Short mmCIF file of C-alpha atoms in Angstrom, two decimals:
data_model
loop_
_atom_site.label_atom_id
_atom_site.label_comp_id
_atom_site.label_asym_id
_atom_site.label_seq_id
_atom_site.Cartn_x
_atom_site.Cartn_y
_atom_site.Cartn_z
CA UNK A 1 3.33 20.61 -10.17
CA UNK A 2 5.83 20.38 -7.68
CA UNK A 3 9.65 19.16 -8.56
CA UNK A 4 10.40 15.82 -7.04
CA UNK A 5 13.76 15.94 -5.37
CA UNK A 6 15.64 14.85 -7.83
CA UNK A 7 14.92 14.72 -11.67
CA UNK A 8 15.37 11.67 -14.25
CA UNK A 9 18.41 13.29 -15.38
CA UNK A 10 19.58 13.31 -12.09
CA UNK A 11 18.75 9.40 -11.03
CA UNK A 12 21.28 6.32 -11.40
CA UNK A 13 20.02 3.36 -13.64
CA UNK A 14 19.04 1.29 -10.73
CA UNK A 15 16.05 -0.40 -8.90
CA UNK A 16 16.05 -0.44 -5.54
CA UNK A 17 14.19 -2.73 -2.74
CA UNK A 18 13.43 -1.90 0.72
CA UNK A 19 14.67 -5.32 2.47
CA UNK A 20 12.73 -5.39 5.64
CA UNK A 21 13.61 -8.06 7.69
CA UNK A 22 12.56 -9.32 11.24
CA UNK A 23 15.43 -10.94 13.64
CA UNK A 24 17.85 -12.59 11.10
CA UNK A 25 15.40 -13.22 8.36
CA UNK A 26 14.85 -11.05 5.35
CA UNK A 27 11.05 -10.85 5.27
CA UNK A 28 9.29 -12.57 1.91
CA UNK A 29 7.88 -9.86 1.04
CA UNK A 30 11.13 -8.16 0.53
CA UNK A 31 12.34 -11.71 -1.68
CA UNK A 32 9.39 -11.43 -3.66
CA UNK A 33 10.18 -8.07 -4.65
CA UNK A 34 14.24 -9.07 -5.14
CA UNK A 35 13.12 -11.65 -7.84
CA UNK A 36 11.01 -9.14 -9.53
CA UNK A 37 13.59 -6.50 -9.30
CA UNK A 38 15.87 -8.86 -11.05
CA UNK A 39 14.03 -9.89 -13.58
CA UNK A 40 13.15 -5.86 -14.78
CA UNK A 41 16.92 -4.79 -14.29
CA UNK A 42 18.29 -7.55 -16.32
CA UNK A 43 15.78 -6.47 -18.94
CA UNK A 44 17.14 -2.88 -19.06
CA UNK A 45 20.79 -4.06 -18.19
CA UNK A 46 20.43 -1.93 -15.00
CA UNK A 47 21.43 -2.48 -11.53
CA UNK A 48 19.53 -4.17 -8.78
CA UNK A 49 20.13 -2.49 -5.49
CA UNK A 50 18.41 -3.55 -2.07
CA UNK A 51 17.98 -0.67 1.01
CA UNK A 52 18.81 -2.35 4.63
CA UNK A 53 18.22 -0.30 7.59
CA UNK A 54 19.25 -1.38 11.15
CA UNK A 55 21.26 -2.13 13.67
CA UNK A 56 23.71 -4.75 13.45
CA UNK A 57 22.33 -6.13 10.29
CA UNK A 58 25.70 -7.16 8.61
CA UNK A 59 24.65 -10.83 8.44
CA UNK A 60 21.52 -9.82 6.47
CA UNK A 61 24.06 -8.26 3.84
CA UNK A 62 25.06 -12.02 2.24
CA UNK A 63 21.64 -13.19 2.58
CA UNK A 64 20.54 -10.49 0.16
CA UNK A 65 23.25 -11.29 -2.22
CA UNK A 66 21.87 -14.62 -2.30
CA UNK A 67 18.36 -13.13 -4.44
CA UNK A 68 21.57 -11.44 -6.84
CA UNK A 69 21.54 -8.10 -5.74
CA UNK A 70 24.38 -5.68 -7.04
CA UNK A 71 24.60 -3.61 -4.28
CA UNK A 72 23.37 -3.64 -0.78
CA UNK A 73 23.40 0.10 0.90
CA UNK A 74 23.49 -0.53 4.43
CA UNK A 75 22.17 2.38 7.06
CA UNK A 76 23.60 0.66 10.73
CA UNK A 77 22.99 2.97 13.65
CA UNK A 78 22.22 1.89 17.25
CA UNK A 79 18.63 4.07 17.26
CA UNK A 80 17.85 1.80 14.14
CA UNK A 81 17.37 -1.43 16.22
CA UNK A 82 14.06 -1.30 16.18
CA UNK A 83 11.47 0.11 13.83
CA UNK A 84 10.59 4.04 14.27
CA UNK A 85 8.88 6.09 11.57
CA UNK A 86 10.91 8.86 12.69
CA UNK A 87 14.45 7.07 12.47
CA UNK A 88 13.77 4.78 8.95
CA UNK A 89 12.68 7.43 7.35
CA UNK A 90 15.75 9.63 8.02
CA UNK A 91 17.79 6.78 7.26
CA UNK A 92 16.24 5.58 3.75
CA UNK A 93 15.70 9.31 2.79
CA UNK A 94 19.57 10.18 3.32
CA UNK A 95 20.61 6.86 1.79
CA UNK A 96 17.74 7.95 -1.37
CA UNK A 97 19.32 11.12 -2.18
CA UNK A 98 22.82 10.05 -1.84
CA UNK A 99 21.86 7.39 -4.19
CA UNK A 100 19.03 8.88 -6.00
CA UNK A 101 17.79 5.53 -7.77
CA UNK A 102 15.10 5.74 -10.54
CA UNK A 103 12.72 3.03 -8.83
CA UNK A 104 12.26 2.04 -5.05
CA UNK A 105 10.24 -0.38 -4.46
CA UNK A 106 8.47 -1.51 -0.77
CA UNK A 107 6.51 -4.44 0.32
CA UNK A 108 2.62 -3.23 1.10
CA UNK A 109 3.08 -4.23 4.88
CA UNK A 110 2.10 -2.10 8.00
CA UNK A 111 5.83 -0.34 8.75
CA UNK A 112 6.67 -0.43 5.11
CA UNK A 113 3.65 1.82 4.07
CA UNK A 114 4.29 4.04 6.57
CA UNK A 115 7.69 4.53 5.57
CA UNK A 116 6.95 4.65 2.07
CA UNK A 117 4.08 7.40 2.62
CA UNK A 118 6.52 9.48 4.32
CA UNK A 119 9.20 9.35 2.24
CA UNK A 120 6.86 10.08 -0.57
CA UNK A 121 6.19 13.30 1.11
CA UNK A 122 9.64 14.14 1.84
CA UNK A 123 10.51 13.84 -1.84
CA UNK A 124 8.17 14.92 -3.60
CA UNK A 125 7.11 12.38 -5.58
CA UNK A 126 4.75 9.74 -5.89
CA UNK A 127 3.66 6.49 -5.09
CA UNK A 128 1.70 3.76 -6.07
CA UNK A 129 0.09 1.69 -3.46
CA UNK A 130 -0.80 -1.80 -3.58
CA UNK A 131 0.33 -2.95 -6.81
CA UNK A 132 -1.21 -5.81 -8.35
CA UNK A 133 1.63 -5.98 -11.33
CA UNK A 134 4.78 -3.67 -12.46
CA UNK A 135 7.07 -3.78 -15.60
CA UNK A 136 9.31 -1.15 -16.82
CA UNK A 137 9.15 0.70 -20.72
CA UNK A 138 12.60 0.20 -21.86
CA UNK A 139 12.09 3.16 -24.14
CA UNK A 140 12.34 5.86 -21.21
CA UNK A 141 13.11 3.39 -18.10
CA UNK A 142 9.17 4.51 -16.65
CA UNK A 143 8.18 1.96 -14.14
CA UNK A 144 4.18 1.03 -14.86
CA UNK A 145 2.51 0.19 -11.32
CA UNK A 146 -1.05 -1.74 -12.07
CA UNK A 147 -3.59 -1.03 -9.44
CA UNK A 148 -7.03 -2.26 -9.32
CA UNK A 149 -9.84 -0.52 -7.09
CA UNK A 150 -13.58 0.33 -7.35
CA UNK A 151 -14.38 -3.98 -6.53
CA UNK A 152 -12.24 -4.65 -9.95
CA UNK A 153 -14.60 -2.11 -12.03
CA UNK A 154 -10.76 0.28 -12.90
CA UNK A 155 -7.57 -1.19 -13.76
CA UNK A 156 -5.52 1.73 -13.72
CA UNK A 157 -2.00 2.15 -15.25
CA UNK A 158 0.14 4.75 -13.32
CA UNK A 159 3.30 5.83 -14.71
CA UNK A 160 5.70 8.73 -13.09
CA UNK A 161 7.27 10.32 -16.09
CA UNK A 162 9.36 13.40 -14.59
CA UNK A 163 9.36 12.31 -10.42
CA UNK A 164 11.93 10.43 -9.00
CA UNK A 165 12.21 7.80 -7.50
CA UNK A 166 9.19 6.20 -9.21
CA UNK A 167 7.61 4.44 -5.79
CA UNK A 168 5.39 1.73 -5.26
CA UNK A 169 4.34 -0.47 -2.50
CA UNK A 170 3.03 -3.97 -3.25
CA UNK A 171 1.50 -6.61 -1.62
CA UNK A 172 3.14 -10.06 -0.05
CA UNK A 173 2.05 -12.91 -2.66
CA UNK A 174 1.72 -10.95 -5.71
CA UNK A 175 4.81 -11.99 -6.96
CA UNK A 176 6.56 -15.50 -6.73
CA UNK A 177 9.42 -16.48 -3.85
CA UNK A 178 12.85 -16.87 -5.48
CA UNK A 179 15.16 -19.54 -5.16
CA UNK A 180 18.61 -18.16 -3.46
CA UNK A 181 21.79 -18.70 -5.50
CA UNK A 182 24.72 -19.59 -3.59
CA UNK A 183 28.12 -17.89 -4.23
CA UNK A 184 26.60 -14.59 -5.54
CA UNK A 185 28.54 -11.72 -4.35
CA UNK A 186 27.56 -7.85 -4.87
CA UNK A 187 29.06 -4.71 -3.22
CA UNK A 188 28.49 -3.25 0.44
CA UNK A 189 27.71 0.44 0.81
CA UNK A 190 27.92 1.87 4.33
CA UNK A 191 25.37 5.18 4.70
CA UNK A 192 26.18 7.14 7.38
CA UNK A 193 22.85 8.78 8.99
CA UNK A 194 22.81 11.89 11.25
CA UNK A 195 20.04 10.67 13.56
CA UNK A 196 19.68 11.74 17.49
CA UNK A 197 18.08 10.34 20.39
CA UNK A 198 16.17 13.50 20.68
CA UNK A 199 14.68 12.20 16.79
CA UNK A 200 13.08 9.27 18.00
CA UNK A 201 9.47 10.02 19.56
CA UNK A 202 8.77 6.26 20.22
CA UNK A 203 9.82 3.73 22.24
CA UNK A 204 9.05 0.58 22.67
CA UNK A 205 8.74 -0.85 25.81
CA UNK A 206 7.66 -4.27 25.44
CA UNK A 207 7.44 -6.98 22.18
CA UNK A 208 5.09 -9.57 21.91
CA UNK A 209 4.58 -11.82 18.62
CA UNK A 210 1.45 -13.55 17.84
CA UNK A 211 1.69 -17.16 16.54
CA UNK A 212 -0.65 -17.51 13.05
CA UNK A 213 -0.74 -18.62 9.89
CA UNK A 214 0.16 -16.99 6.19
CA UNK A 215 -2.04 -17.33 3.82
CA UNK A 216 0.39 -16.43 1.36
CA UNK A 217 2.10 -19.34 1.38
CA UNK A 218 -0.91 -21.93 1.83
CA UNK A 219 -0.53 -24.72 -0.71
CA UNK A 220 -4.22 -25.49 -0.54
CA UNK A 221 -6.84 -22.65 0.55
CA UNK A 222 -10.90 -23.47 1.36
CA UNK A 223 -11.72 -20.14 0.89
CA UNK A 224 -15.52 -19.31 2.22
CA UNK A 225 -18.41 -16.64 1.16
CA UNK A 226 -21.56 -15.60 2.09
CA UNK A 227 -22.71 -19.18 0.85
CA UNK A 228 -21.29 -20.62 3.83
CA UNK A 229 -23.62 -18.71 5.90
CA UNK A 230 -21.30 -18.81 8.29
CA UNK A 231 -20.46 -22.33 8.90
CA UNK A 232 -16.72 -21.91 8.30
CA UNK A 233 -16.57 -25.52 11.10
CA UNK A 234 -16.46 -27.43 7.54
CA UNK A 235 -14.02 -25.50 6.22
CA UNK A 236 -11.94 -25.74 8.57
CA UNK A 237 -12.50 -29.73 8.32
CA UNK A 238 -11.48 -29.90 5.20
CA UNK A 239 -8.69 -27.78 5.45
CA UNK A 240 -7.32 -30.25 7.90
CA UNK A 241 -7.81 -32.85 5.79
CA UNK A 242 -5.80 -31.53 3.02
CA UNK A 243 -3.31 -29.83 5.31
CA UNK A 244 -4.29 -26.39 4.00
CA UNK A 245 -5.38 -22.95 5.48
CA UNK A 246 -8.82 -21.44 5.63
CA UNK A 247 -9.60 -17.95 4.02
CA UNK A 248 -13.07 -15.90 3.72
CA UNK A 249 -14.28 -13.50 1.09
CA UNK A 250 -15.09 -9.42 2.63
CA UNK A 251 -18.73 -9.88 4.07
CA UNK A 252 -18.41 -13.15 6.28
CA UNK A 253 -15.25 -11.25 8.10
CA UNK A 254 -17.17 -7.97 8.21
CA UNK A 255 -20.29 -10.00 9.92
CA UNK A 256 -17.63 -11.45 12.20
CA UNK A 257 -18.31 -15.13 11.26
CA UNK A 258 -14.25 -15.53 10.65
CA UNK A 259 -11.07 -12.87 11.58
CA UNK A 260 -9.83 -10.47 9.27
CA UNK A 261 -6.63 -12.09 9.08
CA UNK A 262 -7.98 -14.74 7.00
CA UNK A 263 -9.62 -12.30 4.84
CA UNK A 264 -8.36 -13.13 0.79
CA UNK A 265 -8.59 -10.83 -2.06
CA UNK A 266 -7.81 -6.75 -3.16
CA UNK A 267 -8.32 -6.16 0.52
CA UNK A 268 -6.72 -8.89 1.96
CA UNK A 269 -4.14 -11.46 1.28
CA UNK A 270 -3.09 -12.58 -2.36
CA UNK A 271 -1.85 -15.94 -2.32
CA UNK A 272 -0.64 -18.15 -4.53
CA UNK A 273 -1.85 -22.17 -4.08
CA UNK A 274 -1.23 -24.95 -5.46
CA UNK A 275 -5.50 -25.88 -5.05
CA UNK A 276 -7.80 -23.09 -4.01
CA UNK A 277 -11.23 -24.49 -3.38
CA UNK A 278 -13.81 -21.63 -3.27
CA UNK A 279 -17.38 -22.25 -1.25
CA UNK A 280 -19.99 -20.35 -1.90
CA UNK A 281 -17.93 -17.38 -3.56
CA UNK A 282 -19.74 -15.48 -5.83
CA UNK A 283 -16.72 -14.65 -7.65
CA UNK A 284 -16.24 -10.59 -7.96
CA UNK A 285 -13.03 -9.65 -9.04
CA UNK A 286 -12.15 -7.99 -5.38
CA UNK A 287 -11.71 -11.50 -4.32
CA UNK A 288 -10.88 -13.13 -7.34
CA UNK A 289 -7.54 -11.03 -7.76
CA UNK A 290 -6.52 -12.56 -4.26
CA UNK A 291 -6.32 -16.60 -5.87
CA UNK A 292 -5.93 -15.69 -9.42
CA UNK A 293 -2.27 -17.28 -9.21
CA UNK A 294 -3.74 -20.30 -8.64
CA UNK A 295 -2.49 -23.40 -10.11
CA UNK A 296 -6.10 -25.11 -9.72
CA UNK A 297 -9.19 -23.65 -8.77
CA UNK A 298 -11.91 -25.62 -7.71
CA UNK A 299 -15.42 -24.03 -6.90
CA UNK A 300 -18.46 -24.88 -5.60
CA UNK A 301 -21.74 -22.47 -6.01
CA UNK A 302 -25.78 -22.92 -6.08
CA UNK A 303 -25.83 -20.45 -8.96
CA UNK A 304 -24.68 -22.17 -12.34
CA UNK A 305 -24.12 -18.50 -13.60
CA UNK A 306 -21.74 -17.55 -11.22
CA UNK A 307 -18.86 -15.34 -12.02
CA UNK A 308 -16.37 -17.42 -9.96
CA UNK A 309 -17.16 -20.09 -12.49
CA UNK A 310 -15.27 -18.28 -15.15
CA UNK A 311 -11.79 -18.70 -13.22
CA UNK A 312 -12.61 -22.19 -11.96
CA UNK A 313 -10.75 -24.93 -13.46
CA UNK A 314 -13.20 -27.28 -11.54
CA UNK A 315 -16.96 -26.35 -11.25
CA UNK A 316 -19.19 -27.89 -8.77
CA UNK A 317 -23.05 -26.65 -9.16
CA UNK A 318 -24.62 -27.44 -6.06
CA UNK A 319 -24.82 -26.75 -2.16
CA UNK A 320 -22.00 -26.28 -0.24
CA UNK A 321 -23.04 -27.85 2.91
CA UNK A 322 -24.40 -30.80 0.90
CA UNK A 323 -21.12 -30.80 -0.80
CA UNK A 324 -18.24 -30.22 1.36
CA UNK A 325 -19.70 -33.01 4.02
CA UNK A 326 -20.13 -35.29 1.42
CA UNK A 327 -16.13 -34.68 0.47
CA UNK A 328 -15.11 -34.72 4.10
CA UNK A 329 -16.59 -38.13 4.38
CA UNK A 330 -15.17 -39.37 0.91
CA UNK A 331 -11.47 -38.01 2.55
CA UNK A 332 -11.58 -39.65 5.91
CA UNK A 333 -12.54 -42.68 3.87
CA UNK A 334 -9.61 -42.53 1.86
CA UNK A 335 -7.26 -41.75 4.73
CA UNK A 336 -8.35 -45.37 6.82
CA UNK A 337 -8.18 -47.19 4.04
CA UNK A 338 -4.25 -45.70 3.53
CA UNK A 339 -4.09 -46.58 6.77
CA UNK A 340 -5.58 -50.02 7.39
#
């Protein structure tokens, strides 16, 4: 097996957390993984370190200390303004082995999976992708990365005993938003990077963002299956009803019936609402992992054997275009009768 780049008696007691941010925001993802962090380095009594890469991203610095980081190491360099494989990667692998922290951890989005992937390469170690749940063994300070896959059928357990830094990438809404604590001051690190224009093979030449919604932070989800048969029009009703956001299980976005970025589950979004109301969902744990954090699940399904029924706090045996219209009606009632 090949030696990582640096060994565990090389690393420094710390966890590290790639902040990617977007203008003058740190991105939630990045949050998420802060309060995590936290909670696992205060449980070894180790250090919680977060990675920011840019250019002119000082300002970023105090928000971070806000989630109680220790440390922020901060790669500034004009070439960093905007994202390039080729220039983030140079920068968090120089700031890495200066550094060489036992755990770095990345949130499971497009740029950040690149960069992870290639710094996984560049250092020979591993990583984990699309973690559903870590926790560290305070025995021996090994970071456990749980990853479903096979539809739910494995639940695998990967641990990185001799490679360092023990990577993993996980997904935005696995793990809960933290509050931000005012007054909480850590230490600035300045890493210098040797990076060239000549390094950079990308440019971009114009930036357009998309408005749309994030499931992740929906406080009510209609989620829709194949039991819709593709009438997601009542979903999308009652959605605007209860002020919530519409998601779909795999086959009604592979048919096309609804877009991909609605799609909930292991190969979609994980999100966390307060009600998720599930219409004709069968229930299989690929979709199931993606509302599990759920405070109230309410579903609705022909089949009174259903395995969605056995994470429903609310079951509802029947059609769901007898149902939901029936509730739409009941709603609207409600709502002129508020406002009479």
């Amino acid at each position: 097996m090949v030696a990582s780049a640096y060994t565990p008696q090389d690393e420094d007691k710390a966890i590290w957390v790639y902040l990617e941010h977007d203008a003058d925001q740190l991105e939630d993802v990045s949050k998420e993984l802060l309060g995590k962090g936290r909670q696992m380095a205060d449980e070894l009594g180790w250090k919680l370190a977060g990675l920011l890469i840019g250019h002119q991203v000082e300002p970023l610095v105090e928000q971070a200390f806000s989630y109680r980081v220790d440390q922020v190491w901060m790669v500034e360099h004009v070439l960093l303004k905007d994202f390039s494989i080729e220039g983030f990667t140079q920068a968090a692998y120089q700031a890495l082995l200066q550094a060489k922290p036992s755990v770095f951890l990345l949130g499971a989005t497009p740029n950040a999976r690149d960069l992870a992937g290639r710094l996984a390469v560049r250092l020979r170690t591993g990583l984990n992708a699309d973690c559903t749940d870590l926790r560290m063994v305070a025995e021996n300070g090994v970071l456990v990365s749980e990853v479903s896959g096979f539809g739910g059928g494995v639940l695998a357990l990967i641990q990185m005993a001799e490679h360092r830094p023990q990577m993993a990438t996980v997904r935005p809404g696995v793990f809960p938003l933290p509050e931000p604590v005012a007054g909480f001051v850590g230490e600035c690190i300045t890493v210098g990077v040797n990076l060239q224009p000549g390094d950079i093979h990308t440019q971009i030449l114009e930036r357009q963002v998309g408005e749309g919604m994030d499931l992740s932070r929906a406080e009510v989800l209609v989620a829709g299956g194949r039991g819709v048969e593709g009438d997601f029009a009542m979903l999308f009703e009652l959605a605007r009803l209860l002020k919530g956001e519409v998601g779909a299980t795999r086959p009604p976005v592979d048919e096309g019936h609804i877009e991909r970025e609605r799609q909930v589950g292991q190969t979609g979004v994980v999100c966390s609402p307060k009600i998720a109301i599930c219409c004709g969902i069968s229930g299989a744990f690929h979709f199931v992992v993606g509302i599990e954090k759920a405070d109230m699940v309410i579903a609705i399904n022909t089949d009174p054997q259903a395995p969605i029924f056995d994470y429903a706090d609310y079951c509802i045996v029947g059609d769901v275009h007898q149902v939901l219209p029936a509730l739409i009606a009941e709603l609207r009632r409600s709502m002129e009768v508020v406002h009479a």
